[in-house]
CSV table of C-alpha atoms in Angstrom, one decimal:
chain,number,residue,atom,x,y,z
A,1,MET,CA,13.4,-5.0,-5.0
A,2,TYR,CA,10.1,-4.4,-6.2
A,3,PRO,CA,7.9,-7.6,-6.7
A,4,THR,CA,6.9,-7.7,-10.5
A,5,ASP,CA,3.9,-9.2,-10.0
A,6,LEU,CA,2.8,-6.1,-8.0
A,7,ARG,CA,1.6,-2.3,-9.7
A,8,TYR,CA,1.9,0.5,-7.9
A,9,THR,CA,0.9,4.4,-7.3
A,10,LYS,CA,3.1,7.4,-7.4
A,11,GLU,CA,1.9,7.7,-3.2
A,12,HIS,CA,3.5,4.4,-2.6
A,13,GLU,CA,0.7,1.8,-2.6
A,14,TRP,CA,1.1,-1.3,-3.9
A,15,VAL,CA,-1.6,-3.3,-5.7
A,16,ARG,CA,-2.1,-7.3,-6.4
A,17,LEU,CA,-4.8,-8.6,-8.0
A,18,GLN,CA,-6.0,-12.0,-8.0
A,19,ASP,CA,-9.3,-13.3,-9.2
A,20,GLY,CA,-11.1,-9.5,-9.5
A,21,ILE,CA,-9.8,-9.3,-5.5
A,22,ALA,CA,-6.4,-6.4,-5.2
A,23,THR,CA,-4.7,-6.9,-2.2
A,24,VAL,CA,-3.2,-3.2,-1.0
A,25,GLY,CA,-0.3,-2.1,1.0
A,26,ILE,CA,2.0,0.0,1.0
A,27,THR,CA,5.6,0.0,-0.7
A,28,ASP,CA,9.4,-0.9,1.1
A,29,TYR,CA,10.2,2.7,-0.3
A,30,ALA,CA,7.0,4.2,2.0
A,31,GLN,CA,7.8,2.1,4.9
A,32,HIS,CA,11.4,3.2,5.1
A,33,GLU,CA,10.6,7.0,5.4
A,34,LEU,CA,7.8,6.4,7.6
A,35,GLY,CA,10.6,4.5,9.8
A,36,ASP,CA,8.8,2.4,12.6
A,37,VAL,CA,5.0,1.9,12.4
A,38,VAL,CA,3.2,1.9,15.4
A,39,TYR,CA,-0.1,2.1,14.6
A,40,VAL,CA,-2.3,1.0,11.9
A,41,GLU,CA,-6.4,2.4,11.2
A,42,LEU,CA,-8.1,0.6,8.7
A,43,PRO,CA,-11.8,0.5,7.0
A,44,LYS,CA,-14.2,-2.2,8.0
A,45,VAL,CA,-15.1,-4.9,6.0
A,46,GLY,CA,-18.0,-3.8,3.4
A,47,THR,CA,-16.8,0.1,3.3
A,48,LYS,CA,-16.5,1.4,-0.5
A,49,LEU,CA,-13.7,3.2,-1.5
A,50,LEU,CA,-12.8,5.3,-4.2
A,51,ALA,CA,-9.3,5.6,-6.6
A,52,GLY,CA,-7.3,7.9,-4.7
A,53,LYS,CA,-9.1,8.7,-1.5
A,54,THR,CA,-8.1,7.9,1.9
A,55,LEU,CA,-8.5,4.5,2.9
A,56,GLY,CA,-6.9,4.6,6.3
A,57,THR,CA,-3.6,6.0,7.7
A,58,VAL,CA,-0.3,4.4,9.1
A,59,GLU,CA,1.3,6.2,12.1
A,60,SER,CA,4.9,5.9,12.8
A,61,VAL,CA,7.2,7.2,15.5
A,62,LYS,CA,8.1,10.1,12.8
A,63,ALA,CA,4.1,10.5,11.9
A,64,VAL,CA,0.8,9.6,10.7
A,65,SER,CA,0.4,9.0,7.2
A,66,GLU,CA,-2.6,8.6,5.2
A,67,ILE,CA,-2.8,5.4,3.1
A,68,PHE,CA,-4.8,6.3,-0.2
A,69,CYS,CA,-6.5,3.5,-2.3
A,70,PRO,CA,-5.1,2.5,-6.0
A,71,VAL,CA,-8.2,1.8,-6.8
A,72,ALA,CA,-12.2,1.7,-6.4
A,73,GLY,CA,-13.8,-1.9,-4.7
A,74,GLU,CA,-15.4,-2.8,-1.6
A,75,VAL,CA,-13.7,-4.0,1.1
A,76,THR,CA,-13.5,-7.7,2.0
A,77,GLU,CA,-10.8,-8.0,4.1
A,78,VAL,CA,-8.4,-6.0,6.5
A,79,ASN,CA,-5.5,-8.0,7.4
A,80,ALA,CA,-6.1,-7.7,11.3
A,81,THR,CA,-2.7,-9.0,12.9
A,82,LEU,CA,-1.6,-5.9,11.9
A,83,GLY,CA,-3.8,-4.1,15.3
A,84,GLN,CA,-1.2,-6.4,17.2
A,85,THR,CA,1.8,-6.3,15.3
A,86,PRO,CA,2.1,-3.2,13.0
A,87,GLU,CA,5.9,-3.4,12.7
A,88,THR,CA,4.9,-6.5,10.3
A,89,ILE,CA,4.9,-3.7,7.6
A,90,ASN,CA,8.3,-2.7,8.3
A,91,ASN,CA,9.3,-6.2,7.8
A,92,ASP,CA,7.7,-7.9,5.1
A,93,PRO,CA,5.7,-4.9,3.1
A,94,HIS,CA,5.2,-6.7,0.3
A,95,GLY,CA,3.8,-9.9,1.8
A,96,GLN,CA,2.6,-10.5,5.7
A,97,GLY,CA,2.0,-6.5,5.8
A,98,TRP,CA,-0.4,-6.1,3.1
A,99,LEU,CA,-3.4,-3.7,4.4
A,100,ILE,CA,-6.6,-4.7,2.9
A,101,LYS,CA,-8.4,-6.9,-0.1
A,102,LEU,CA,-11.0,-5.2,-2.0
A,103,LYS,CA,-13.5,-6.8,-4.5
A,104,VAL,CA,-12.5,-4.2,-7.7
A,105,ASP,CA,-15.0,-2.2,-9.5
A,106,ASP,CA,-13.0,-2.4,-12.3
A,107,ALA,CA,-9.6,-4.8,-13.1
A,108,GLY,CA,-8.6,-2.8,-15.9
A,109,ALA,CA,-7.7,0.1,-13.4
A,110,VAL,CA,-4.9,-2.0,-12.1
A,111,SER,CA,-3.1,-2.4,-15.5
A,112,ALA,CA,-3.4,1.2,-15.3
A,113,LEU,CA,-0.9,1.6,-12.6
A,114,MET,CA,2.8,1.6,-13.1
A,115,ASP,CA,4.8,-1.8,-13.0
A,116,ALA,CA,7.7,-2.2,-10.7
A,117,ALA,CA,10.6,-0.9,-13.3
A,118,ALA,CA,8.4,2.3,-14.0
A,119,TYR,CA,8.2,2.3,-9.6
A,120,GLN,CA,11.8,1.8,-9.3
A,121,ALA,CA,12.3,4.8,-12.0
A,122,PHE,CA,9.9,7.7,-10.1
A,123,ILE,CA,11.5,6.3,-6.9
A,124,SER,CA,14.7,7.3,-8.6
A,125,GLU,CA,12.9,10.3,-9.6
A,126,GLN,CA,12.1,11.3,-6.4
A,127,LYS,CA,15.3,10.9,-4.5
A,128,ASP,CA,17.1,12.8,-7.1
A,129,ALA,CA,14.6,15.7,-6.6
A,130,ALA,CA,15.2,15.7,-3.2
A,131,HIS,CA,19.1,16.5,-3.0
């Protein structure tokens, strides 16, 4: 369910690193927990973001949730299509539903995040703790 070429955070964001550029989105687990996404607020291109700090918000029919930046870097692109079709996050969270791309300050920081197996184990623990 969770692509093995991605890295994951405990806040349910994912990162795909290619040639020093990190594509960031929220995980399938996160979009499922949020419900139907109706609005996304993203940073402007050129914004410098710090790891662990808010990069924007996702608004669903249930709530508004902050999205945290998994790694530090400068925003090089935002997914403009989400302005018109925020539900893309629900339909394809690990693909077309990506949020931003950023030029990472430290590519090594990405490898420090959870791999798919570790993230799936983390989610299982979360679900067990909730019951």
